XYZ file of C-alpha atoms in Angstrom:
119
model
C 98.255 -48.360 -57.575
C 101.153 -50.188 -58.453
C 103.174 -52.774 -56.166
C 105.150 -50.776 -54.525
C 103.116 -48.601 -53.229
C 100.483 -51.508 -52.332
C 103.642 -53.445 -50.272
C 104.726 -49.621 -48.782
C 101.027 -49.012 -47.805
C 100.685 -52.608 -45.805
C 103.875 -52.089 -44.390
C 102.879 -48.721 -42.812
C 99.333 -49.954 -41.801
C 100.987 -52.509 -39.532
C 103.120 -50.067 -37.878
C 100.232 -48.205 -37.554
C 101.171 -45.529 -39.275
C 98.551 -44.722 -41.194
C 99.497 -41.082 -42.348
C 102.344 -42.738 -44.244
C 100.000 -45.101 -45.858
C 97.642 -42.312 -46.483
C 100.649 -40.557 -47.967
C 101.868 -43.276 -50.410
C 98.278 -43.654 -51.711
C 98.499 -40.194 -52.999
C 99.080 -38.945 -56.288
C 101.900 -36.337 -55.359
C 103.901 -40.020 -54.335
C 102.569 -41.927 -57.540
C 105.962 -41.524 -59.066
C 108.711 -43.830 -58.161
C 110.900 -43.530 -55.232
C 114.087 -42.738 -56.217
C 116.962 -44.880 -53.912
C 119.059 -42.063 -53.065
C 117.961 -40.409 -50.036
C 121.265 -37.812 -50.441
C 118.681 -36.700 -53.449
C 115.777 -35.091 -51.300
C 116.719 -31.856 -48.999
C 115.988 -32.028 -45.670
C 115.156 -29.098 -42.998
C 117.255 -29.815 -39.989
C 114.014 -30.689 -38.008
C 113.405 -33.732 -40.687
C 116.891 -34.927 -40.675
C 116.633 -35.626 -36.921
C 113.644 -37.330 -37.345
C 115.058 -39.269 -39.974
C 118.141 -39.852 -38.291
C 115.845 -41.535 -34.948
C 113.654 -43.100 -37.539
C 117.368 -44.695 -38.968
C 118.542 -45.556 -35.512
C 114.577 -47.068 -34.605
C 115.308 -49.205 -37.924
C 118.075 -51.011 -36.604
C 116.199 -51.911 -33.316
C 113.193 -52.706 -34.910
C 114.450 -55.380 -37.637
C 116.208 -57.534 -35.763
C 113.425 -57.560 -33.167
C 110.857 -58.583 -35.743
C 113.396 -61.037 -37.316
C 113.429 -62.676 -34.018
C 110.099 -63.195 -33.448
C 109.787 -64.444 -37.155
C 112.113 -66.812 -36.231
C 110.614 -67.950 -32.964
C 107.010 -67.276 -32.700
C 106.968 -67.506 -28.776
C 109.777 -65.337 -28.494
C 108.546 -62.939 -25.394
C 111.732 -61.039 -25.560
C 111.021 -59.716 -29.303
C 107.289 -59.578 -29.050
C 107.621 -57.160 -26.145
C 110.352 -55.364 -28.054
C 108.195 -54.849 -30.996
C 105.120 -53.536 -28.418
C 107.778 -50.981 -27.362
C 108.960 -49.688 -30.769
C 105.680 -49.480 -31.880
C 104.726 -47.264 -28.814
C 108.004 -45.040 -29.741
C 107.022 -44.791 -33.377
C 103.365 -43.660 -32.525
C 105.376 -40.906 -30.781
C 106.056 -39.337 -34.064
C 102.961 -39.525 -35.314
C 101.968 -36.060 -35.396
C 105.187 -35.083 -36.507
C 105.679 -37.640 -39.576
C 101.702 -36.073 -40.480
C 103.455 -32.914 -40.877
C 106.481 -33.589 -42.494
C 104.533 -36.544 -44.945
C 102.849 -33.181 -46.714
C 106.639 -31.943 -47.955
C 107.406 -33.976 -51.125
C 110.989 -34.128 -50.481
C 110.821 -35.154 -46.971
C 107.821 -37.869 -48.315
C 110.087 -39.596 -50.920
C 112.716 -39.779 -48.362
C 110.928 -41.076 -45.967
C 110.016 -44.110 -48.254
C 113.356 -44.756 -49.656
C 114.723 -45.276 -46.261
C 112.088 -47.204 -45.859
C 113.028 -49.425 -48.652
C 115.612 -51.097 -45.996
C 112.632 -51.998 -43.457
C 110.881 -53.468 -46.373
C 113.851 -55.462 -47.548
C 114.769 -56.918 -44.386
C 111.419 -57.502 -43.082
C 108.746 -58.699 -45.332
């Protein structure tokens, strides 16, 4: 496994996602993630996903950023607790959509942001 996939894989353990980091460990993902997502073809039902996981992003980073910044920092800790809590919502539907290929690789290169900003 290289180290992107190892850093990908963490990433989606703490979220708790672990049928993402199930999904990066496999060998259909071993490949490298392209950085275009306008490259992978989405059904409509993935694109909304992806457009909530998108709009999730941008609460969730600054939130974490926060409490980075100030450990104590109720506000973001709580804010976290409650993104988290909307991302296990998807759970069963990211399981689905992490068997499609297309929708997988997308999935990580937005992801790419998260990673960037985050860790």
């Amino acid at each position: 496994m290289n180290d992107y996939e190892e850093s990908r894989r963490t990433f989606l353990a703490k979220l708790g996602l672990t049928v993402g980091a199930v999904a990066v460990g496999s060998a259909k993902l071993s490949a490298t993630v392209l950085n275009d997502k306008a490259d992978f073809v989405l059904t409509s039902e993935q694109k909304q996903l992806m457009e909530n996981y998108e709009v999730w992003m941008d609460k969730f980073i600054p939130a974490v950023q926060a409490q980075r910044a100030d450990q104590n920092d109720q506000n973001a800790k709580a804010k976290i607790m409650e993104l988290s809590e909307q991302a296990e919502s998807w759970r069963a539907e990211l399981t689905e959509y992490m068997k499609d290929e297309n929708f997988a690789r997308y999935y990580m290169t937005a992801t790419e942001r998260l990673t960037k900003e985050v860790y």
